[in-house]
PDB file of C-alpha atoms in Angstrom:
ATOM      1  CA  UNK Z   1      -9.943  37.705 -90.037  1.00 58.00           C
ATOM      2  CA  UNK Z   2     -13.606  38.749 -89.907  1.00 67.00           C
ATOM      3  CA  UNK Z   3     -15.949  37.916 -92.773  1.00 62.00           C
ATOM      4  CA  UNK Z   4     -19.561  38.520 -93.712  1.00 61.00           C
ATOM      5  CA  UNK Z   5     -21.948  35.657 -93.024  1.00 55.00           C
ATOM      6  CA  UNK Z   6     -24.152  35.068 -96.069  1.00 53.00           C
ATOM      7  CA  UNK Z   7     -27.124  33.355 -94.471  1.00 49.00           C
ATOM      8  CA  UNK Z   8     -29.986  35.747 -94.996  1.00 48.00           C
ATOM      9  CA  UNK Z   9     -29.595  36.998 -91.415  1.00 55.00           C
ATOM     10  CA  UNK Z  10     -30.409  40.668 -91.123  1.00 54.00           C
ATOM     11  CA  UNK Z  11     -29.716  43.491 -88.723  1.00 57.00           C
ATOM     12  CA  UNK Z  12     -33.173  44.798 -89.628  1.00 60.00           C
ATOM     13  CA  UNK Z  13     -35.608  41.913 -89.005  1.00 63.00           C
ATOM     14  CA  UNK Z  14     -39.364  42.266 -89.315  1.00 65.00           C
ATOM     15  CA  UNK Z  15     -41.508  41.715 -86.226  1.00 67.00           C
ATOM     16  CA  UNK Z  16     -43.671  39.124 -88.000  1.00 78.00           C
ATOM     17  CA  UNK Z  17     -40.677  36.765 -88.175  1.00 85.00           C
ATOM     18  CA  UNK Z  18     -40.109  36.451 -84.437  1.00 88.00           C
ATOM     19  CA  UNK Z  19     -41.808  35.732 -81.117  1.00 90.00           C
ATOM     20  CA  UNK Z  20     -42.729  38.770 -79.057  1.00 88.00           C
ATOM     21  CA  UNK Z  21     -40.624  39.731 -76.021  1.00 90.00           C
ATOM     22  CA  UNK Z  22     -38.245  36.732 -76.027  1.00 93.00           C
ATOM     23  CA  UNK Z  23     -34.593  36.632 -77.073  1.00 93.00           C
ATOM     24  CA  UNK Z  24     -31.437  34.571 -76.610  1.00 97.00           C
ATOM     25  CA  UNK Z  25     -27.991  35.778 -75.552  1.00 97.00           C
ATOM     26  CA  UNK Z  26     -24.937  33.546 -75.895  1.00 98.00           C
ATOM     27  CA  UNK Z  27     -21.761  33.573 -73.815  1.00 98.00           C
ATOM     28  CA  UNK Z  28     -19.324  31.974 -76.264  1.00 98.00           C
ATOM     29  CA  UNK Z  29     -16.136  31.002 -74.406  1.00 98.00           C
ATOM     30  CA  UNK Z  30     -12.754  29.944 -75.755  1.00 97.00           C
ATOM     31  CA  UNK Z  31      -9.318  29.323 -74.243  1.00 97.00           C
ATOM     32  CA  UNK Z  32      -6.255  30.819 -75.897  1.00 95.00           C
ATOM     33  CA  UNK Z  33      -2.709  31.215 -74.569  1.00 90.00           C
ATOM     34  CA  UNK Z  34      -3.818  30.389 -71.042  1.00 92.00           C
ATOM     35  CA  UNK Z  35      -6.644  32.939 -70.996  1.00 95.00           C
ATOM     36  CA  UNK Z  36     -10.426  32.487 -71.037  1.00 97.00           C
ATOM     37  CA  UNK Z  37     -11.996  34.692 -73.685  1.00 97.00           C
ATOM     38  CA  UNK Z  38     -15.564  35.674 -74.500  1.00 98.00           C
ATOM     39  CA  UNK Z  39     -16.894  36.627 -77.926  1.00 98.00           C
ATOM     40  CA  UNK Z  40     -18.463  40.092 -78.257  1.00 97.00           C
ATOM     41  CA  UNK Z  41     -19.850  42.143 -81.112  1.00 94.00           C
ATOM     42  CA  UNK Z  42     -21.110  45.695 -81.575  1.00 92.00           C
ATOM     43  CA  UNK Z  43     -22.272  48.269 -84.073  1.00 89.00           C
ATOM     44  CA  UNK Z  44     -19.400  50.456 -85.203  1.00 87.00           C
ATOM     45  CA  UNK Z  45     -21.417  53.559 -84.282  1.00 85.00           C
ATOM     46  CA  UNK Z  46     -21.893  52.297 -80.709  1.00 86.00           C
ATOM     47  CA  UNK Z  47     -19.451  52.463 -77.805  1.00 87.00           C
ATOM     48  CA  UNK Z  48     -20.924  49.388 -76.096  1.00 92.00           C
ATOM     49  CA  UNK Z  49     -20.114  45.768 -76.870  1.00 96.00           C
ATOM     50  CA  UNK Z  50     -22.748  43.018 -76.730  1.00 95.00           C
ATOM     51  CA  UNK Z  51     -23.009  39.277 -76.423  1.00 97.00           C
ATOM     52  CA  UNK Z  52     -23.998  37.486 -79.633  1.00 96.00           C
ATOM     53  CA  UNK Z  53     -27.761  37.331 -79.436  1.00 94.00           C
ATOM     54  CA  UNK Z  54     -30.984  37.445 -81.360  1.00 91.00           C
ATOM     55  CA  UNK Z  55     -34.674  36.700 -81.461  1.00 91.00           C
ATOM     56  CA  UNK Z  56     -36.539  33.398 -81.718  1.00 94.00           C
ATOM     57  CA  UNK Z  57     -38.296  32.666 -84.993  1.00 93.00           C
ATOM     58  CA  UNK Z  58     -41.961  31.718 -85.012  1.00 92.00           C
ATOM     59  CA  UNK Z  59     -41.228  28.170 -86.182  1.00 92.00           C
ATOM     60  CA  UNK Z  60     -38.000  27.639 -84.215  1.00 94.00           C
ATOM     61  CA  UNK Z  61     -37.087  25.902 -80.974  1.00 96.00           C
ATOM     62  CA  UNK Z  62     -35.317  28.168 -78.471  1.00 96.00           C
ATOM     63  CA  UNK Z  63     -32.209  25.921 -78.390  1.00 96.00           C
ATOM     64  CA  UNK Z  64     -32.116  26.034 -82.189  1.00 96.00           C
ATOM     65  CA  UNK Z  65     -32.238  29.840 -82.066  1.00 95.00           C
ATOM     66  CA  UNK Z  66     -29.162  29.858 -79.823  1.00 97.00           C
ATOM     67  CA  UNK Z  67     -27.326  27.442 -82.138  1.00 96.00           C
ATOM     68  CA  UNK Z  68     -28.234  29.649 -85.107  1.00 95.00           C
ATOM     69  CA  UNK Z  69     -26.912  32.774 -83.383  1.00 95.00           C
ATOM     70  CA  UNK Z  70     -23.634  31.012 -82.590  1.00 96.00           C
ATOM     71  CA  UNK Z  71     -23.281  29.637 -86.113  1.00 94.00           C
ATOM     72  CA  UNK Z  72     -23.762  33.100 -87.591  1.00 92.00           C
ATOM     73  CA  UNK Z  73     -20.922  34.447 -85.448  1.00 93.00           C
ATOM     74  CA  UNK Z  74     -18.467  31.504 -85.445  1.00 94.00           C
ATOM     75  CA  UNK Z  75     -19.220  29.494 -88.577  1.00 91.00           C
ATOM     76  CA  UNK Z  76     -19.705  26.347 -86.460  1.00 92.00           C
ATOM     77  CA  UNK Z  77     -22.974  24.459 -86.906  1.00 88.00           C
ATOM     78  CA  UNK Z  78     -22.712  22.089 -83.931  1.00 86.00           C
ATOM     79  CA  UNK Z  79     -21.247  23.358 -80.674  1.00 92.00           C
ATOM     80  CA  UNK Z  80     -21.697  22.425 -77.016  1.00 93.00           C
ATOM     81  CA  UNK Z  81     -24.288  24.806 -75.552  1.00 95.00           C
ATOM     82  CA  UNK Z  82     -26.147  24.835 -72.260  1.00 95.00           C
ATOM     83  CA  UNK Z  83     -29.088  26.935 -71.162  1.00 97.00           C
ATOM     84  CA  UNK Z  84     -28.246  28.397 -67.755  1.00 97.00           C
ATOM     85  CA  UNK Z  85     -30.561  31.255 -66.728  1.00 97.00           C
ATOM     86  CA  UNK Z  86     -33.577  33.370 -67.675  1.00 96.00           C
ATOM     87  CA  UNK Z  87     -32.933  37.109 -67.429  1.00 96.00           C
ATOM     88  CA  UNK Z  88     -36.140  39.037 -66.878  1.00 92.00           C
ATOM     89  CA  UNK Z  89     -35.414  42.151 -64.842  1.00 91.00           C
ATOM     90  CA  UNK Z  90     -37.723  45.047 -65.695  1.00 89.00           C
ATOM     91  CA  UNK Z  91     -34.907  47.475 -66.466  1.00 86.00           C
ATOM     92  CA  UNK Z  92     -32.399  45.290 -68.275  1.00 85.00           C
ATOM     93  CA  UNK Z  93     -31.437  48.014 -70.752  1.00 81.00           C
ATOM     94  CA  UNK Z  94     -31.079  51.755 -71.043  1.00 80.00           C
ATOM     95  CA  UNK Z  95     -33.776  52.713 -73.536  1.00 78.00           C
ATOM     96  CA  UNK Z  96     -31.538  55.475 -74.888  1.00 79.00           C
ATOM     97  CA  UNK Z  97     -29.067  52.796 -75.969  1.00 78.00           C
ATOM     98  CA  UNK Z  98     -31.855  50.964 -77.797  1.00 79.00           C
ATOM     99  CA  UNK Z  99     -33.019  54.179 -79.463  1.00 83.00           C
ATOM    100  CA  UNK Z 100     -29.473  54.813 -80.658  1.00 81.00           C
ATOM    101  CA  UNK Z 101     -29.373  51.300 -82.160  1.00 81.00           C
ATOM    102  CA  UNK Z 102     -32.709  51.906 -83.880  1.00 80.00           C
ATOM    103  CA  UNK Z 103     -31.447  55.191 -85.310  1.00 82.00           C
ATOM    104  CA  UNK Z 104     -28.188  53.587 -86.464  1.00 78.00           C
ATOM    105  CA  UNK Z 105     -30.043  50.799 -88.283  1.00 78.00           C
ATOM    106  CA  UNK Z 106     -32.761  52.975 -89.746  1.00 80.00           C
ATOM    107  CA  UNK Z 107     -35.600  50.762 -88.507  1.00 81.00           C
ATOM    108  CA  UNK Z 108     -39.173  51.466 -89.546  1.00 83.00           C
ATOM    109  CA  UNK Z 109     -41.461  52.999 -86.910  1.00 85.00           C
ATOM    110  CA  UNK Z 110     -43.369  49.734 -86.618  1.00 84.00           C
ATOM    111  CA  UNK Z 111     -40.217  47.675 -86.029  1.00 83.00           C
ATOM    112  CA  UNK Z 112     -38.792  50.294 -83.652  1.00 83.00           C
ATOM    113  CA  UNK Z 113     -41.917  50.151 -81.503  1.00 85.00           C
ATOM    114  CA  UNK Z 114     -41.647  46.354 -81.338  1.00 83.00           C
ATOM    115  CA  UNK Z 115     -37.910  46.485 -80.578  1.00 80.00           C
ATOM    116  CA  UNK Z 116     -38.423  48.908 -77.670  1.00 83.00           C
ATOM    117  CA  UNK Z 117     -40.798  46.550 -75.872  1.00 85.00           C
ATOM    118  CA  UNK Z 118     -39.663  44.696 -72.770  1.00 87.00           C
ATOM    119  CA  UNK Z 119     -37.741  41.501 -73.610  1.00 90.00           C
ATOM    120  CA  UNK Z 120     -36.694  38.606 -71.421  1.00 95.00           C
ATOM    121  CA  UNK Z 121     -33.721  36.627 -72.633  1.00 96.00           C
ATOM    122  CA  UNK Z 122     -32.628  33.025 -72.220  1.00 97.00           C
ATOM    123  CA  UNK Z 123     -28.931  32.799 -71.442  1.00 98.00           C
ATOM    124  CA  UNK Z 124     -26.787  30.107 -73.063  1.00 98.00           C
ATOM    125  CA  UNK Z 125     -23.100  29.427 -72.767  1.00 97.00           C
ATOM    126  CA  UNK Z 126     -21.072  27.726 -75.475  1.00 97.00           C
ATOM    127  CA  UNK Z 127     -17.668  26.053 -75.121  1.00 96.00           C
ATOM    128  CA  UNK Z 128     -15.571  26.246 -78.300  1.00 97.00           C
ATOM    129  CA  UNK Z 129     -12.033  25.526 -79.455  1.00 96.00           C
ATOM    130  CA  UNK Z 130     -10.336  28.813 -80.360  1.00 95.00           C
ATOM    131  CA  UNK Z 131      -8.472  27.630 -83.462  1.00 93.00           C
ATOM    132  CA  UNK Z 132     -11.672  26.256 -85.029  1.00 93.00           C
ATOM    133  CA  UNK Z 133     -13.476  29.616 -85.016  1.00 93.00           C
ATOM    134  CA  UNK Z 134     -13.956  31.984 -87.927  1.00 90.00           C
ATOM    135  CA  UNK Z 135     -15.477  35.319 -86.953  1.00 92.00           C
ATOM    136  CA  UNK Z 136     -18.413  36.646 -88.962  1.00 88.00           C
ATOM    137  CA  UNK Z 137     -20.537  39.806 -88.950  1.00 85.00           C
ATOM    138  CA  UNK Z 138     -23.926  40.469 -90.524  1.00 80.00           C
ATOM    139  CA  UNK Z 139     -22.662  43.540 -92.404  1.00 80.00           C
ATOM    140  CA  UNK Z 140     -19.889  46.112 -92.510  1.00 83.00           C
ATOM    141  CA  UNK Z 141     -21.835  48.102 -89.903  1.00 83.00           C
ATOM    142  CA  UNK Z 142     -20.587  45.684 -87.239  1.00 88.00           C
ATOM    143  CA  UNK Z 143     -17.387  44.476 -85.631  1.00 93.00           C
ATOM    144  CA  UNK Z 144     -16.642  41.366 -83.580  1.00 95.00           C
ATOM    145  CA  UNK Z 145     -13.723  40.224 -81.418  1.00 96.00           C
ATOM    146  CA  UNK Z 146     -12.530  38.102 -78.500  1.00 97.00           C
ATOM    147  CA  UNK Z 147     -11.981  39.691 -75.074  1.00 98.00           C
ATOM    148  CA  UNK Z 148     -10.319  38.249 -71.940  1.00 97.00           C
ATOM    149  CA  UNK Z 149     -12.887  37.592 -69.210  1.00 95.00           C
ATOM    150  CA  UNK Z 150     -10.857  39.678 -66.786  1.00 91.00           C
ATOM    151  CA  UNK Z 151     -10.564  42.666 -69.162  1.00 94.00           C
ATOM    152  CA  UNK Z 152     -14.044  43.243 -70.547  1.00 97.00           C
ATOM    153  CA  UNK Z 153     -14.917  46.447 -72.397  1.00 96.00           C
ATOM    154  CA  UNK Z 154     -17.925  48.678 -71.715  1.00 94.00           C
ATOM    155  CA  UNK Z 155     -20.945  46.397 -72.117  1.00 95.00           C
ATOM    156  CA  UNK Z 156     -24.537  46.890 -73.188  1.00 92.00           C
ATOM    157  CA  UNK Z 157     -27.382  46.527 -70.681  1.00 92.00           C
ATOM    158  CA  UNK Z 158     -27.091  43.543 -68.325  1.00 94.00           C
ATOM    159  CA  UNK Z 159     -24.601  41.654 -70.469  1.00 96.00           C
ATOM    160  CA  UNK Z 160     -21.904  41.836 -67.788  1.00 96.00           C
ATOM    161  CA  UNK Z 161     -24.316  40.118 -65.391  1.00 96.00           C
ATOM    162  CA  UNK Z 162     -25.060  37.459 -67.999  1.00 97.00           C
ATOM    163  CA  UNK Z 163     -21.337  36.728 -68.417  1.00 98.00           C
ATOM    164  CA  UNK Z 164     -20.758  36.592 -64.655  1.00 97.00           C
ATOM    165  CA  UNK Z 165     -23.688  34.223 -64.055  1.00 97.00           C
ATOM    166  CA  UNK Z 166     -22.569  31.994 -66.943  1.00 97.00           C
ATOM    167  CA  UNK Z 167     -19.081  31.762 -65.471  1.00 96.00           C
ATOM    168  CA  UNK Z 168     -20.453  30.979 -62.001  1.00 95.00           C
ATOM    169  CA  UNK Z 169     -22.735  28.306 -63.462  1.00 95.00           C
ATOM    170  CA  UNK Z 170     -19.804  26.629 -65.199  1.00 94.00           C
ATOM    171  CA  UNK Z 171     -17.701  26.795 -62.040  1.00 92.00           C
ATOM    172  CA  UNK Z 172     -20.430  25.093 -60.003  1.00 89.00           C
ATOM    173  CA  UNK Z 173     -20.715  22.256 -62.555  1.00 87.00           C
ATOM    174  CA  UNK Z 174     -17.041  21.944 -63.410  1.00 87.00           C
ATOM    175  CA  UNK Z 175     -16.767  18.375 -62.154  1.00 82.00           C
ATOM    176  CA  UNK Z 176     -18.870  17.007 -64.994  1.00 79.00           C
ATOM    177  CA  UNK Z 177     -18.726  19.604 -67.771  1.00 83.00           C
ATOM    178  CA  UNK Z 178     -16.568  18.537 -70.760  1.00 84.00           C
ATOM    179  CA  UNK Z 179     -14.563  21.751 -70.845  1.00 91.00           C
ATOM    180  CA  UNK Z 180     -11.327  20.104 -71.982  1.00 91.00           C
ATOM    181  CA  UNK Z 181     -13.047  17.994 -74.619  1.00 90.00           C
ATOM    182  CA  UNK Z 182     -14.750  21.064 -76.088  1.00 92.00           C
ATOM    183  CA  UNK Z 183     -12.135  23.803 -75.626  1.00 95.00           C
ATOM    184  CA  UNK Z 184      -8.736  22.178 -76.222  1.00 95.00           C
ATOM    185  CA  UNK Z 185      -7.226  20.958 -79.506  1.00 94.00           C
ATOM    186  CA  UNK Z 186      -7.312  17.252 -80.292  1.00 93.00           C
ATOM    187  CA  UNK Z 187      -3.836  16.753 -78.799  1.00 94.00           C
ATOM    188  CA  UNK Z 188      -2.980  18.654 -75.631  1.00 95.00           C
ATOM    189  CA  UNK Z 189      -0.622  18.549 -72.664  1.00 94.00           C
ATOM    190  CA  UNK Z 190      -1.644  17.901 -69.071  1.00 94.00           C
ATOM    191  CA  UNK Z 191      -0.503  21.415 -68.057  1.00 93.00           C
ATOM    192  CA  UNK Z 192      -2.824  22.876 -70.711  1.00 94.00           C
ATOM    193  CA  UNK Z 193      -5.773  20.924 -69.336  1.00 94.00           C
ATOM    194  CA  UNK Z 194      -4.923  21.947 -65.780  1.00 94.00           C
ATOM    195  CA  UNK Z 195      -4.541  25.599 -66.802  1.00 95.00           C
ATOM    196  CA  UNK Z 196      -8.014  25.495 -68.345  1.00 95.00           C
ATOM    197  CA  UNK Z 197      -9.544  24.349 -65.054  1.00 93.00           C
ATOM    198  CA  UNK Z 198      -7.483  26.931 -63.179  1.00 94.00           C
ATOM    199  CA  UNK Z 199      -8.738  29.678 -65.494  1.00 95.00           C
ATOM    200  CA  UNK Z 200     -12.367  28.876 -64.663  1.00 94.00           C
ATOM    201  CA  UNK Z 201     -11.672  28.519 -60.939  1.00 91.00           C
ATOM    202  CA  UNK Z 202      -9.367  31.495 -60.589  1.00 91.00           C
ATOM    203  CA  UNK Z 203      -6.854  29.544 -58.501  1.00 91.00           C
ATOM    204  CA  UNK Z 204      -3.905  27.170 -58.877  1.00 92.00           C
ATOM    205  CA  UNK Z 205      -4.409  23.410 -58.606  1.00 91.00           C
ATOM    206  CA  UNK Z 206      -2.005  20.824 -57.291  1.00 91.00           C
ATOM    207  CA  UNK Z 207      -0.287  19.413 -60.368  1.00 91.00           C
ATOM    208  CA  UNK Z 208       0.095  15.811 -59.158  1.00 92.00           C
ATOM    209  CA  UNK Z 209      -3.385  15.474 -57.646  1.00 90.00           C
ATOM    210  CA  UNK Z 210      -4.987  16.924 -60.750  1.00 91.00           C
ATOM    211  CA  UNK Z 211      -3.191  14.562 -63.116  1.00 91.00           C
ATOM    212  CA  UNK Z 212      -3.927  11.551 -60.902  1.00 90.00           C
ATOM    213  CA  UNK Z 213      -7.652  12.300 -60.759  1.00 87.00           C
ATOM    214  CA  UNK Z 214      -7.936  13.035 -64.482  1.00 88.00           C
ATOM    215  CA  UNK Z 215      -6.206   9.784 -65.437  1.00 88.00           C
ATOM    216  CA  UNK Z 216      -8.202   7.738 -62.900  1.00 85.00           C
ATOM    217  CA  UNK Z 217     -11.442   8.366 -64.828  1.00 81.00           C
ATOM    218  CA  UNK Z 218      -9.957   6.795 -67.949  1.00 82.00           C
ATOM    219  CA  UNK Z 219     -11.268   9.143 -70.612  1.00 85.00           C
ATOM    220  CA  UNK Z 220      -7.878  10.776 -71.222  1.00 90.00           C
ATOM    221  CA  UNK Z 221      -5.188   8.739 -72.985  1.00 91.00           C
ATOM    222  CA  UNK Z 222      -1.479   9.422 -72.835  1.00 91.00           C
ATOM    223  CA  UNK Z 223       0.369   9.331 -76.156  1.00 92.00           C
ATOM    224  CA  UNK Z 224       4.001   8.425 -76.804  1.00 91.00           C
ATOM    225  CA  UNK Z 225       4.273  11.707 -78.644  1.00 89.00           C
ATOM    226  CA  UNK Z 226       5.747  14.786 -76.936  1.00 85.00           C
ATOM    227  CA  UNK Z 227       5.546  18.515 -77.566  1.00 79.00           C
ATOM    228  CA  UNK Z 228       8.813  20.388 -77.415  1.00 74.00           C
ATOM    229  CA  UNK Z 229       8.264  23.672 -75.575  1.00 72.00           C
ATOM    230  CA  UNK Z 230      11.853  24.457 -74.590  1.00 67.00           C
ATOM    231  CA  UNK Z 231      15.376  23.076 -74.427  1.00 68.00           C
ATOM    232  CA  UNK Z 232      14.581  21.055 -71.294  1.00 65.00           C
ATOM    233  CA  UNK Z 233      10.792  20.684 -71.463  1.00 75.00           C
ATOM    234  CA  UNK Z 234       8.998  18.167 -73.650  1.00 79.00           C
ATOM    235  CA  UNK Z 235       5.679  17.204 -71.994  1.00 86.00           C
ATOM    236  CA  UNK Z 236       3.718  14.211 -73.231  1.00 90.00           C
ATOM    237  CA  UNK Z 237       0.638  14.788 -75.330  1.00 94.00           C
ATOM    238  CA  UNK Z 238      -2.795  13.420 -74.448  1.00 95.00           C
ATOM    239  CA  UNK Z 239      -6.053  12.851 -76.285  1.00 94.00           C
ATOM    240  CA  UNK Z 240      -9.615  12.242 -75.132  1.00 90.00           C
ATOM    241  CA  UNK Z 241     -10.956   8.716 -75.560  1.00 86.00           C
ATOM    242  CA  UNK Z 242     -14.157   9.690 -77.380  1.00 82.00           C
ATOM    243  CA  UNK Z 243     -15.913   6.362 -76.784  1.00 83.00           C
ATOM    244  CA  UNK Z 244     -15.310   6.434 -73.032  1.00 77.00           C
ATOM    245  CA  UNK Z 245     -16.141  10.120 -72.883  1.00 75.00           C
ATOM    246  CA  UNK Z 246     -19.482   9.541 -74.605  1.00 74.00           C
ATOM    247  CA  UNK Z 247     -20.271   6.707 -72.165  1.00 73.00           C
ATOM    248  CA  UNK Z 248     -19.460   8.948 -69.204  1.00 68.00           C
ATOM    249  CA  UNK Z 249     -21.572  11.765 -70.614  1.00 68.00           C
ATOM    250  CA  UNK Z 250     -24.503   9.426 -71.372  1.00 68.00           C
ATOM    251  CA  UNK Z 251     -24.496   7.883 -67.902  1.00 66.00           C
ATOM    252  CA  UNK Z 252     -24.129  11.204 -66.122  1.00 60.00           C
ATOM    253  CA  UNK Z 253     -20.883  10.328 -64.368  1.00 59.00           C
ATOM    254  CA  UNK Z 254     -18.470  12.932 -63.082  1.00 63.00           C
ATOM    255  CA  UNK Z 255     -15.506  13.607 -65.338  1.00 66.00           C
ATOM    256  CA  UNK Z 256     -13.575  14.395 -62.179  1.00 67.00           C
ATOM    257  CA  UNK Z 257     -15.062  12.161 -59.460  1.00 57.00           C
ATOM    258  CA  UNK Z 258     -13.406  13.845 -56.488  1.00 55.00           C
ATOM    259  CA  UNK Z 259     -14.079  17.541 -57.011  1.00 52.00           C
ATOM    260  CA  UNK Z 260     -12.254  18.330 -53.778  1.00 52.00           C
ATOM    261  CA  UNK Z 261      -9.123  18.817 -55.880  1.00 51.00           C
ATOM    262  CA  UNK Z 262     -10.873  21.742 -57.546  1.00 54.00           C
TER     263      UNK Z 262
END
């Protein structure tokens, strides 16, 4: 279900609130039913979907702006985010698309002139657990939804490039990013964790090697509890050892020491 977010956020900001020519765009990723999904929103009058994004307030850190944008869309106030790239191409957007947005929102001439200026945007990706998300819009002029990474709709400006670069950045750092810790429920099966890595990599992993390497680090604990998924299948459940995980994260160690298995 999608709800309105009552935070004072507006689709019609004033230029005095925000820094000139700088924005943030957020690639919010979740994992549901074996599929990586990205969160997108759009104006109902538009045919193009966008990444959740916004401007940076005068008295706001850039990271805080990204967290604010994500909170407005997901309801979560503290998520794992990482800044991954600055997008500053001269022709990032079709100005006709921006003019259509301005017309749809009924912006003042002063705000429209500011909005049509060249903007560079800082890209962030966020890793979230699907079941914890509530979807929110600013107003009934908008809609928001999850889309599989391999079946994206028609996107605004360079947002497809932003998604692709985010995914490549995650893939390159997969050995030490806490994707399972952030994107899976508290209790999970080893096949679910392996499928998450496979979804990012786009290839199958050896089941035995993967499990051996994951357990060798010691931040995943096997429970006596099982999940019944069929008449002959009842895999064990696992949880993350939060204390060990935090030590690994603090000391900069690899979560998967031998990334050759990936």
